[in-house]
Amino acid sequence: GLDHVALFGASAWQLPGWRDLLPNSIVSAVESEPIESDGIPEAETLCWHCKDCFQPWKDVVLPPLTPLPAARSLLKKSKPFMEREFLMTWHGQHAESSNPAVRRAYEITNETVRTSLIHNLSHLPDVSIGSPISDYAGIMGNAKFCLCPKGASSYTSRVF
């Protein structure tokens, strides 16, 4: 009942039968619309974002985590706004990743925003958009806007 709290720390709530096991429990999660699948782990042929898993009258969403070293790096590399060279930035994993496991994770959730950003914006002047890079904190500290498309993890390299 409401005397139990279930913690889901990933974008997919990985507890088979959780609806039956925790029908009235309070859910504490990093994602209010978690990824659900058709239950065929070998194939993973169908995934979607659950629209009725989170019940705002009793459940709680935890904000994404920015590890302390990453937050310190962002602060250290942040330039004054008017000195920033890039209009916008985003670098991260996506459905066209060279890593097959990463590519598959984004393909089965039909994630298209990240690849659309790369295809439509990465070639523009004063824009830094693409796959992960080593000094992302430096790029974000040199950009006026940091785009934050939905991803597949419970952490972020951005501070809100």
mmCIF file of C-alpha atoms in Angstrom, residues 1-6 18-27 57-59:
data_model
loop_
_atom_site.group_PDB
_atom_site.id
_atom_site.type_symbol
_atom_site.label_atom_id
_atom_site.label_comp_id
_atom_site.label_asym_id
_atom_site.label_seq_id
_atom_site.Cartn_x
_atom_site.Cartn_y
_atom_site.Cartn_z
ATOM 1 C CA GLY A 1 0.000 0.000 0.000
ATOM 2 C CA LEU A 2 1.000 3.603 0.495
ATOM 3 C CA ASP A 3 3.331 2.464 3.275
ATOM 4 C CA HIS A 4 5.795 1.159 0.659
ATOM 5 C CA VAL A 5 8.075 3.175 -1.613
ATOM 6 C CA ALA A 6 9.447 1.683 -4.820
ATOM 7 C CA TRP A 18 5.596 -4.223 -10.976
ATOM 8 C CA ARG A 19 1.992 -3.108 -11.554
ATOM 9 C CA ASP A 20 0.705 -6.216 -9.768
ATOM 10 C CA LEU A 21 3.417 -6.226 -7.093
ATOM 11 C CA LEU A 22 3.154 -2.517 -6.239
ATOM 12 C CA PRO A 23 -0.399 -1.450 -7.130
ATOM 13 C CA ASN A 24 -0.739 1.142 -4.370
ATOM 14 C CA SER A 25 2.886 1.829 -3.510
ATOM 15 C CA ILE A 26 4.463 5.240 -3.854
ATOM 16 C CA VAL A 27 6.816 5.287 -6.826
ATOM 17 C CA TRP A 57 -1.234 12.290 -6.726
ATOM 18 C CA LYS A 58 1.152 9.839 -4.991
ATOM 19 C CA ASP A 59 4.359 9.371 -7.004
#
